[in-house]
Amino acid sequence: MAGIPPAPSPGVVAKKPARRCAEVCLELLCAESVRLFHAKQSGPAAAAALEAVGYRVGQQLAERYTRDKPRLGDTLEIIKFVCKDFWQALFKKQVDNLKTNHRGVYVLQDNGFRWLQRLSPPAPGSDPGREEAARQLALSYLHLPCGIVRGALCHLGVICTVEADPKQMPSCTFTIRIMA
Amino acid sequence: MGIACVAFIGPQNNPMYLRSIDPASDDLYMKLHYVIHCALDAVEEKVLLKRGPGDSQDAYLGLLYPTEDYKVYGYLTNTHVKVLLLLDDEGAVKDEAVMRVFRRLHGLYVDTASNPFHKFGLPLSSPRFDAAVDGVVSIYRGAGASQGGFMT
């Protein structure tokens, strides 16, 4: 730090120590936002609103997390960035499996998706109705992360749609379809 | 002397921020706009030329082109935001120092974009951002140009 001039001009803010926040706060915020949006609007409207919130957050996070990276070249590199660095920063782990058909569809599989770990899965062998209900509930919590991923990808130049499918909680697959 | 103008250009080549560091007349602003506009072609050219299989590219593009009055330097972020600097240095310009200025400006942009009231694609109009840009520019003028830079 020896090179910093002794009297910084007023515009330059001194570096603050990094502030920390308990992770449970984020989990509660995500859960509560889903509840709130579903209480205010119903069905598709709430999903779209959550997706829009996520989209915006994704844009900002992409801006921040790519700051110190060398330039990302093609689509695959951008997807790989999202699977590795972005996932790590957001969900504390990397994507477990990435599949592609080389025609614009990428399937990201996460075997322990962080934001689903607080939902209790239906008991094994319970009737299909319950399982379907649990799936629908999990889906409502996935609109926000889908929006975040889509926001990040679109902001990096990959125009796409993102769909999530919770098969067996807490594992989850995200399907990215690139718009031609 | 040093930085004459700082410009941020959005992904669709939409101007987001253009500022002459010294107070400028309308005519001079037109000229700056013109120089910046021409530089956008140079940015595209650089990006296409540099593309090789498997080589990672730096955000810093280096000297784009010199005009009579200015040297135009460019920087391209991962989110396709172009940062352009117009330098009116007579002598040699140290790449290191210019790169540091770009890094700082990029950091400023990221911080500004993280503001919940910021709208992507619209011009940056924040007095705090203006002041911070001034700060970066004055550090370059004070130390960067003569001694080869400041630490980031």
mmCIF file of C-alpha atoms in Angstrom:
data_model
loop_
_atom_site.group_PDB
_atom_site.id
_atom_site.type_symbol
_atom_site.label_atom_id
_atom_site.label_comp_id
_atom_site.label_asym_id
_atom_site.label_seq_id
_atom_site.Cartn_x
_atom_site.Cartn_y
_atom_site.Cartn_z
ATOM 1 C CA MET A 1 0.000 0.000 0.000
ATOM 2 C CA ALA A 2 3.063 2.225 -0.102
ATOM 3 C CA GLY A 3 2.194 3.749 -3.435
ATOM 4 C CA ILE A 4 -1.057 5.381 -2.378
ATOM 5 C CA PRO A 5 -0.694 9.146 -2.222
ATOM 6 C CA PRO A 6 -0.833 10.510 1.335
ATOM 7 C CA ALA A 7 -3.941 12.639 0.895
ATOM 8 C CA PRO A 8 -6.556 10.966 -1.268
ATOM 9 C CA SER A 9 -8.928 13.352 -2.978
ATOM 10 C CA PRO A 10 -12.414 13.496 -1.475
ATOM 11 C CA GLY A 11 -13.928 11.479 -4.291
ATOM 12 C CA VAL A 12 -11.901 8.369 -3.493
ATOM 13 C CA VAL A 13 -13.504 6.434 -0.673
ATOM 14 C CA ALA A 14 -11.162 4.571 1.655
ATOM 15 C CA LYS A 15 -11.567 0.788 1.593
ATOM 16 C CA LYS A 16 -13.881 -0.394 4.306
ATOM 17 C CA PRO A 17 -13.317 -3.752 5.984
ATOM 18 C CA ALA A 18 -15.479 -6.433 4.409
ATOM 19 C CA ARG A 19 -18.821 -6.721 6.141
ATOM 20 C CA ARG A 20 -20.277 -10.112 6.838
ATOM 21 C CA CYS A 21 -23.776 -11.376 7.221
ATOM 22 C CA ALA A 22 -25.134 -14.671 8.495
ATOM 23 C CA GLU A 23 -26.179 -16.971 5.681
ATOM 24 C CA VAL A 24 -29.506 -17.718 7.305
ATOM 25 C CA CYS A 25 -30.493 -14.101 6.623
ATOM 26 C CA LEU A 26 -30.242 -14.723 2.889
ATOM 27 C CA GLU A 27 -32.198 -17.958 3.187
ATOM 28 C CA LEU A 28 -34.955 -16.264 5.140
ATOM 29 C CA LEU A 29 -35.031 -13.370 2.683
ATOM 30 C CA CYS A 30 -35.410 -15.732 -0.266
ATOM 31 C CA ALA A 31 -38.128 -17.733 1.447
ATOM 32 C CA GLU A 32 -39.985 -14.643 2.544
ATOM 33 C CA SER A 33 -39.806 -13.002 -0.869
ATOM 34 C CA VAL A 34 -41.443 -16.070 -2.398
ATOM 35 C CA ARG A 35 -44.193 -16.007 0.237
ATOM 36 C CA LEU A 36 -44.725 -12.269 -0.177
ATOM 37 C CA PHE A 37 -44.975 -12.330 -3.957
ATOM 38 C CA HIS A 38 -47.370 -15.258 -3.876
ATOM 39 C CA ALA A 39 -49.504 -13.494 -1.270
ATOM 40 C CA LYS A 40 -49.745 -10.340 -3.385
ATOM 41 C CA GLN A 41 -50.205 -11.920 -6.797
ATOM 42 C CA SER A 42 -51.305 -15.350 -7.798
ATOM 43 C CA GLY A 43 -49.852 -18.013 -10.054
ATOM 44 C CA PRO A 44 -47.954 -16.894 -13.154
ATOM 45 C CA ALA A 45 -47.871 -13.219 -12.160
ATOM 46 C CA ALA A 46 -45.938 -13.962 -8.990
ATOM 47 C CA ALA A 47 -43.569 -16.242 -10.873
ATOM 48 C CA ALA A 48 -42.899 -13.560 -13.464
ATOM 49 C CA ALA A 49 -42.336 -10.923 -10.793
ATOM 50 C CA LEU A 50 -39.849 -13.128 -8.938
ATOM 51 C CA GLU A 51 -38.104 -13.914 -12.189
ATOM 52 C CA ALA A 52 -37.811 -10.199 -12.942
ATOM 53 C CA VAL A 53 -36.312 -9.519 -9.529
ATOM 54 C CA GLY A 54 -33.833 -12.328 -10.071
ATOM 55 C CA TYR A 55 -32.990 -11.098 -13.556
ATOM 56 C CA ARG A 56 -31.945 -7.740 -12.253
ATOM 57 C CA VAL A 57 -29.905 -9.208 -9.419
ATOM 58 C CA GLY A 58 -28.245 -11.553 -11.903
ATOM 59 C CA GLN A 59 -27.220 -8.637 -14.095
ATOM 60 C CA GLN A 60 -25.576 -6.865 -11.203
ATOM 61 C CA LEU A 61 -23.865 -9.990 -9.905
ATOM 62 C CA ALA A 62 -22.531 -10.815 -13.382
ATOM 63 C CA GLU A 63 -21.139 -7.321 -13.591
ATOM 64 C CA ARG A 64 -19.356 -7.752 -10.281
ATOM 65 C CA TYR A 65 -18.121 -11.331 -10.538
ATOM 66 C CA THR A 66 -16.616 -10.884 -14.015
ATOM 67 C CA ARG A 67 -14.714 -7.789 -13.003
ATOM 68 C CA ASP A 68 -11.322 -9.436 -12.554
ATOM 69 C CA LYS A 69 -11.734 -12.175 -15.145
ATOM 70 C CA PRO A 70 -10.080 -12.172 -18.555
ATOM 71 C CA ARG A 71 -12.546 -11.674 -21.369
ATOM 72 C CA LEU A 72 -14.882 -14.598 -21.905
ATOM 73 C CA GLY A 73 -14.967 -15.690 -25.500
ATOM 74 C CA ASP A 74 -17.770 -17.871 -26.768
ATOM 75 C CA THR A 75 -21.032 -19.125 -25.316
ATOM 76 C CA LEU A 76 -19.519 -22.278 -23.833
ATOM 77 C CA GLU A 77 -16.977 -20.238 -21.902
ATOM 78 C CA ILE A 78 -19.720 -18.029 -20.511
ATOM 79 C CA ILE A 79 -21.767 -21.079 -19.475
ATOM 80 C CA LYS A 80 -18.687 -22.575 -17.853
ATOM 81 C CA PHE A 81 -18.119 -19.349 -15.982
ATOM 82 C CA VAL A 82 -21.676 -19.512 -14.674
ATOM 83 C CA CYS A 83 -21.251 -23.178 -13.668
ATOM 84 C CA LYS A 84 -17.989 -22.604 -11.834
ATOM 85 C CA ASP A 85 -17.312 -19.126 -10.531
ATOM 86 C CA PHE A 86 -20.843 -17.789 -10.485
ATOM 87 C CA TRP A 87 -22.340 -20.891 -8.856
ATOM 88 C CA GLN A 88 -19.511 -20.969 -6.347
ATOM 89 C CA ALA A 89 -20.067 -17.368 -5.370
ATOM 90 C CA LEU A 90 -23.828 -17.676 -5.132
ATOM 91 C CA PHE A 91 -24.521 -21.234 -4.008
ATOM 92 C CA LYS A 92 -21.194 -22.145 -2.362
ATOM 93 C CA LYS A 93 -20.500 -25.041 -4.712
ATOM 94 C CA GLN A 94 -19.980 -25.717 -8.366
ATOM 95 C CA VAL A 95 -22.454 -27.319 -10.687
ATOM 96 C CA ASP A 96 -22.019 -31.100 -10.538
ATOM 97 C CA ASN A 97 -22.706 -31.915 -14.148
ATOM 98 C CA LEU A 98 -22.989 -29.949 -17.363
ATOM 99 C CA LYS A 99 -24.481 -31.525 -20.468
ATOM 100 C CA THR A 100 -25.094 -30.010 -23.853
ATOM 101 C CA ASN A 101 -26.511 -31.178 -27.161
ATOM 102 C CA HIS A 102 -24.290 -28.639 -29.012
ATOM 103 C CA ARG A 103 -27.412 -27.117 -30.489
ATOM 104 C CA GLY A 104 -28.076 -24.495 -27.913
ATOM 105 C CA VAL A 105 -29.401 -26.540 -24.999
ATOM 106 C CA TYR A 106 -27.341 -26.843 -21.836
ATOM 107 C CA VAL A 107 -28.416 -28.867 -18.822
ATOM 108 C CA LEU A 108 -26.844 -27.995 -15.490
ATOM 109 C CA GLN A 109 -27.277 -30.514 -12.721
ATOM 110 C CA ASP A 110 -26.746 -29.635 -9.087
ATOM 111 C CA ASN A 111 -27.004 -32.603 -6.719
ATOM 112 C CA GLY A 112 -27.473 -30.473 -3.641
ATOM 113 C CA PHE A 113 -28.935 -27.155 -4.596
ATOM 114 C CA ARG A 114 -28.343 -24.790 -1.719
ATOM 115 C CA TRP A 115 -31.613 -22.935 -1.908
ATOM 116 C CA LEU A 116 -33.657 -26.142 -1.763
ATOM 117 C CA GLN A 117 -31.910 -27.696 1.200
ATOM 118 C CA ARG A 118 -34.295 -26.180 3.719
ATOM 119 C CA LEU A 119 -37.315 -27.791 2.098
ATOM 120 C CA SER A 120 -38.097 -31.221 3.448
ATOM 121 C CA PRO A 121 -38.472 -33.787 0.684
ATOM 122 C CA PRO A 122 -41.542 -36.056 0.669
ATOM 123 C CA ALA A 123 -40.987 -39.382 2.363
ATOM 124 C CA PRO A 124 -39.811 -42.067 -0.043
ATOM 125 C CA GLY A 125 -42.651 -44.198 -1.232
ATOM 126 C CA SER A 126 -45.341 -41.678 -0.361
ATOM 127 C CA ASP A 127 -48.237 -41.339 -2.743
ATOM 128 C CA PRO A 128 -47.717 -39.532 -6.078
ATOM 129 C CA GLY A 129 -50.064 -36.724 -5.127
ATOM 130 C CA ARG A 130 -47.856 -35.654 -2.267
ATOM 131 C CA GLU A 131 -44.754 -35.867 -4.371
ATOM 132 C CA GLU A 132 -46.324 -33.708 -7.024
ATOM 133 C CA ALA A 133 -47.368 -31.146 -4.406
ATOM 134 C CA ALA A 134 -43.843 -31.031 -3.045
ATOM 135 C CA ARG A 135 -42.509 -30.557 -6.559
ATOM 136 C CA GLN A 136 -44.847 -27.642 -7.179
ATOM 137 C CA LEU A 137 -43.801 -26.048 -3.919
ATOM 138 C CA ALA A 138 -40.128 -26.438 -4.754
ATOM 139 C CA LEU A 139 -40.758 -24.943 -8.198
ATOM 140 C CA SER A 140 -42.133 -21.787 -6.649
ATOM 141 C CA TYR A 141 -38.832 -21.345 -4.834
ATOM 142 C CA LEU A 142 -36.859 -21.809 -8.041
ATOM 143 C CA HIS A 143 -38.209 -18.847 -10.021
ATOM 144 C CA LEU A 144 -35.822 -16.503 -8.254
ATOM 145 C CA PRO A 145 -32.601 -18.480 -8.929
ATOM 146 C CA CYS A 146 -33.757 -19.092 -12.523
ATOM 147 C CA GLY A 147 -34.100 -15.360 -12.969
ATOM 148 C CA ILE A 148 -30.676 -14.771 -11.479
ATOM 149 C CA VAL A 149 -29.023 -17.257 -13.833
ATOM 150 C CA ARG A 150 -30.870 -15.852 -16.838
ATOM 151 C CA GLY A 151 -29.997 -12.289 -15.864
ATOM 152 C CA ALA A 152 -26.320 -13.146 -15.589
ATOM 153 C CA LEU A 153 -26.257 -15.008 -18.916
ATOM 154 C CA CYS A 154 -28.172 -12.313 -20.786
ATOM 155 C CA HIS A 155 -25.950 -9.617 -19.359
ATOM 156 C CA LEU A 156 -22.894 -11.491 -20.584
ATOM 157 C CA GLY A 157 -24.391 -11.687 -24.058
ATOM 158 C CA VAL A 158 -26.125 -15.094 -24.086
ATOM 159 C CA ILE A 159 -29.824 -14.512 -24.706
ATOM 160 C CA CYS A 160 -31.623 -17.549 -23.342
ATOM 161 C CA THR A 161 -34.401 -18.991 -21.245
ATOM 162 C CA VAL A 162 -33.776 -20.927 -18.039
ATOM 163 C CA GLU A 163 -36.053 -23.600 -16.613
ATOM 164 C CA ALA A 164 -35.579 -25.477 -13.379
ATOM 165 C CA ASP A 165 -36.786 -28.953 -12.519
ATOM 166 C CA PRO A 166 -36.500 -30.319 -8.974
ATOM 167 C CA LYS A 167 -36.467 -34.059 -9.540
ATOM 168 C CA GLN A 168 -35.416 -35.380 -6.189
ATOM 169 C CA MET A 169 -34.906 -32.694 -3.648
ATOM 170 C CA PRO A 170 -32.467 -31.197 -3.010
ATOM 171 C CA SER A 171 -31.021 -32.068 -6.396
ATOM 172 C CA CYS A 172 -32.163 -29.913 -9.237
ATOM 173 C CA THR A 173 -31.537 -29.460 -12.950
ATOM 174 C CA PHE A 174 -31.478 -26.170 -14.817
ATOM 175 C CA THR A 175 -32.126 -26.232 -18.547
ATOM 176 C CA ILE A 176 -30.695 -23.324 -20.502
ATOM 177 C CA ARG A 177 -32.121 -22.843 -23.993
ATOM 178 C CA ILE A 178 -30.314 -20.335 -26.125
ATOM 179 C CA MET A 179 -32.543 -18.230 -28.319
ATOM 180 C CA ALA A 180 -31.351 -18.202 -31.892
ATOM 181 C CA MET B 1 -1.579 17.211 -18.823
ATOM 182 C CA GLY B 2 -3.030 13.746 -18.949
ATOM 183 C CA ILE B 3 -6.566 12.500 -19.314
ATOM 184 C CA ALA B 4 -8.702 14.793 -21.432
ATOM 185 C CA CYS B 5 -11.888 12.789 -21.539
ATOM 186 C CA VAL B 6 -13.488 9.687 -20.041
ATOM 187 C CA ALA B 7 -16.262 7.811 -21.814
ATOM 188 C CA PHE B 8 -18.387 4.748 -21.020
ATOM 189 C CA ILE B 9 -20.182 3.138 -23.947
ATOM 190 C CA GLY B 10 -22.880 0.514 -23.455
ATOM 191 C CA PRO B 11 -23.275 -2.911 -25.088
ATOM 192 C CA GLN B 12 -25.323 -1.565 -28.013
ATOM 193 C CA ASN B 13 -22.799 1.228 -28.537
ATOM 194 C CA ASN B 14 -25.093 3.551 -26.673
ATOM 195 C CA PRO B 15 -23.252 6.391 -24.948
ATOM 196 C CA MET B 16 -23.644 6.062 -21.191
ATOM 197 C CA TYR B 17 -21.177 8.622 -19.971
ATOM 198 C CA LEU B 18 -18.938 11.159 -21.657
ATOM 199 C CA ARG B 19 -17.103 13.740 -19.736
ATOM 200 C CA SER B 20 -14.443 16.231 -20.606
ATOM 201 C CA ILE B 21 -12.195 16.675 -17.613
ATOM 202 C CA ASP B 22 -11.466 20.314 -18.344
ATOM 203 C CA PRO B 23 -14.490 22.511 -18.894
ATOM 204 C CA ALA B 24 -15.299 22.294 -22.581
ATOM 205 C CA SER B 25 -17.273 24.345 -25.052
ATOM 206 C CA ASP B 26 -20.082 22.787 -27.086
ATOM 207 C CA ASP B 27 -17.785 22.608 -30.094
ATOM 208 C CA LEU B 28 -15.175 20.688 -28.153
ATOM 209 C CA TYR B 29 -17.864 18.302 -26.887
ATOM 210 C CA MET B 30 -18.923 17.626 -30.450
ATOM 211 C CA LYS B 31 -15.339 16.877 -31.317
ATOM 212 C CA LEU B 32 -14.950 14.532 -28.353
ATOM 213 C CA HIS B 33 -18.126 12.733 -29.343
ATOM 214 C CA TYR B 34 -16.751 12.378 -32.835
ATOM 215 C CA VAL B 35 -13.405 10.965 -31.691
ATOM 216 C CA ILE B 36 -15.114 8.527 -29.327
ATOM 217 C CA HIS B 37 -17.503 7.439 -32.035
ATOM 218 C CA CYS B 38 -14.636 6.675 -34.384
ATOM 219 C CA ALA B 39 -12.887 4.744 -31.635
ATOM 220 C CA LEU B 40 -15.793 2.283 -31.438
ATOM 221 C CA ASP B 41 -14.858 0.884 -34.831
ATOM 222 C CA ALA B 42 -11.300 0.468 -33.621
ATOM 223 C CA VAL B 43 -12.583 -1.453 -30.589
ATOM 224 C CA GLU B 44 -14.476 -3.884 -32.802
ATOM 225 C CA GLU B 45 -11.455 -4.329 -35.008
ATOM 226 C CA LYS B 46 -9.207 -5.083 -32.042
ATOM 227 C CA VAL B 47 -11.641 -7.643 -30.682
ATOM 228 C CA LEU B 48 -11.872 -9.449 -34.007
ATOM 229 C CA LEU B 49 -8.126 -9.400 -34.619
ATOM 230 C CA LYS B 50 -7.236 -10.696 -31.195
ATOM 231 C CA ARG B 51 -9.509 -13.688 -31.437
ATOM 232 C CA GLY B 52 -7.372 -16.791 -31.589
ATOM 233 C CA PRO B 53 -8.212 -20.328 -30.586
ATOM 234 C CA GLY B 54 -7.884 -20.828 -26.871
ATOM 235 C CA ASP B 55 -6.088 -17.644 -25.920
ATOM 236 C CA SER B 56 -7.481 -15.682 -23.044
ATOM 237 C CA GLN B 57 -7.849 -12.038 -23.766
ATOM 238 C CA ASP B 58 -7.296 -9.154 -21.464
ATOM 239 C CA ALA B 59 -9.939 -6.516 -20.985
ATOM 240 C CA TYR B 60 -7.350 -3.857 -21.696
ATOM 241 C CA LEU B 61 -7.179 -3.165 -25.420
ATOM 242 C CA GLY B 62 -4.290 -0.714 -25.421
ATOM 243 C CA LEU B 63 -3.843 2.194 -27.798
ATOM 244 C CA LEU B 64 -6.697 2.182 -30.278
ATOM 245 C CA TYR B 65 -5.531 4.978 -32.513
ATOM 246 C CA PRO B 66 -3.831 8.357 -32.277
ATOM 247 C CA THR B 67 -5.404 11.514 -33.613
ATOM 248 C CA GLU B 68 -3.808 14.924 -33.973
ATOM 249 C CA ASP B 69 -4.712 15.970 -30.471
ATOM 250 C CA TYR B 70 -5.401 12.805 -28.558
ATOM 251 C CA LYS B 71 -4.386 9.236 -28.050
ATOM 252 C CA VAL B 72 -7.406 6.994 -27.638
ATOM 253 C CA TYR B 73 -7.144 4.041 -25.265
ATOM 254 C CA GLY B 74 -9.765 1.363 -24.855
ATOM 255 C CA TYR B 75 -10.968 -1.233 -22.354
ATOM 256 C CA LEU B 76 -13.725 -3.776 -22.871
ATOM 257 C CA THR B 77 -15.475 -5.495 -19.978
ATOM 258 C CA ASN B 78 -17.046 -8.941 -19.997
ATOM 259 C CA THR B 79 -20.451 -7.318 -20.077
ATOM 260 C CA HIS B 80 -19.575 -5.488 -23.307
ATOM 261 C CA VAL B 81 -19.206 -2.087 -21.726
ATOM 262 C CA LYS B 82 -16.459 -0.094 -23.414
ATOM 263 C CA VAL B 83 -14.413 2.361 -21.430
ATOM 264 C CA LEU B 84 -12.472 4.873 -23.500
ATOM 265 C CA LEU B 85 -9.850 7.365 -22.426
ATOM 266 C CA LEU B 86 -8.570 10.304 -24.428
ATOM 267 C CA LEU B 87 -5.050 11.252 -23.400
ATOM 268 C CA ASP B 88 -3.366 14.435 -24.496
ATOM 269 C CA ASP B 89 0.112 13.472 -23.336
ATOM 270 C CA GLU B 90 2.890 14.691 -25.565
ATOM 271 C CA GLY B 91 5.491 12.161 -24.487
ATOM 272 C CA ALA B 92 5.415 8.442 -23.989
ATOM 273 C CA VAL B 93 2.479 6.914 -22.162
ATOM 274 C CA LYS B 94 3.045 4.036 -19.800
ATOM 275 C CA ASP B 95 0.661 1.162 -20.483
ATOM 276 C CA GLU B 96 0.835 0.137 -16.840
ATOM 277 C CA ALA B 97 -0.463 3.479 -15.630
ATOM 278 C CA VAL B 98 -3.277 3.590 -18.170
ATOM 279 C CA MET B 99 -4.277 0.043 -17.300
ATOM 280 C CA ARG B 100 -4.548 0.967 -13.642
ATOM 281 C CA VAL B 101 -6.785 3.891 -14.489
ATOM 282 C CA PHE B 102 -9.014 1.551 -16.472
ATOM 283 C CA ARG B 103 -9.135 -0.970 -13.625
ATOM 284 C CA ARG B 104 -10.251 1.752 -11.259
ATOM 285 C CA LEU B 105 -12.832 3.109 -13.661
ATOM 286 C CA HIS B 106 -14.169 -0.406 -14.181
ATOM 287 C CA GLY B 107 -14.423 -0.850 -10.416
ATOM 288 C CA LEU B 108 -16.310 2.408 -10.179
ATOM 289 C CA TYR B 109 -18.699 1.318 -12.881
ATOM 290 C CA VAL B 110 -19.362 -1.988 -11.130
ATOM 291 C CA ASP B 111 -20.066 -0.192 -7.876
ATOM 292 C CA THR B 112 -22.401 2.234 -9.605
ATOM 293 C CA ALA B 113 -24.227 -0.559 -11.428
ATOM 294 C CA SER B 114 -24.771 -2.309 -8.100
ATOM 295 C CA ASN B 115 -26.860 0.602 -6.932
ATOM 296 C CA PRO B 116 -30.472 -0.628 -6.865
ATOM 297 C CA PHE B 117 -31.591 2.602 -8.509
ATOM 298 C CA HIS B 118 -29.248 2.170 -11.451
ATOM 299 C CA LYS B 119 -30.939 1.188 -14.696
ATOM 300 C CA PHE B 120 -28.889 -0.770 -17.194
ATOM 301 C CA GLY B 121 -28.650 0.906 -20.571
ATOM 302 C CA LEU B 122 -29.416 4.387 -19.318
ATOM 303 C CA PRO B 123 -26.772 7.116 -18.980
ATOM 304 C CA LEU B 124 -24.861 7.244 -15.732
ATOM 305 C CA SER B 125 -25.927 10.339 -13.871
ATOM 306 C CA SER B 126 -24.616 10.160 -10.364
ATOM 307 C CA PRO B 127 -22.763 13.005 -8.700
ATOM 308 C CA ARG B 128 -20.865 10.482 -6.641
ATOM 309 C CA PHE B 129 -19.701 8.725 -9.780
ATOM 310 C CA ASP B 130 -18.588 12.087 -11.219
ATOM 311 C CA ALA B 131 -16.573 12.832 -8.104
ATOM 312 C CA ALA B 132 -14.976 9.390 -8.106
ATOM 313 C CA VAL B 133 -13.989 9.734 -11.769
ATOM 314 C CA ASP B 134 -12.412 13.087 -10.932
ATOM 315 C CA GLY B 135 -10.494 11.390 -8.149
ATOM 316 C CA VAL B 136 -9.088 8.703 -10.437
ATOM 317 C CA VAL B 137 -8.159 11.270 -13.074
ATOM 318 C CA SER B 138 -6.416 13.569 -10.622
ATOM 319 C CA ILE B 139 -4.351 10.695 -9.228
ATOM 320 C CA TYR B 140 -3.235 9.851 -12.754
ATOM 321 C CA ARG B 141 -2.316 13.478 -13.333
ATOM 322 C CA GLY B 142 -0.496 13.793 -10.055
ATOM 323 C CA ALA B 143 1.481 10.601 -9.878
ATOM 324 C CA GLY B 144 0.644 8.245 -12.691
ATOM 325 C CA ALA B 145 1.930 10.192 -15.648
ATOM 326 C CA SER B 146 5.278 11.185 -14.231
ATOM 327 C CA GLN B 147 6.341 8.377 -11.913
ATOM 328 C CA GLY B 148 4.728 5.458 -13.607
ATOM 329 C CA GLY B 149 1.644 4.960 -11.586
ATOM 330 C CA PHE B 150 -0.105 4.415 -8.333
ATOM 331 C CA MET B 151 -1.095 1.250 -6.610
ATOM 332 C CA THR B 152 -4.608 0.000 -6.889
#
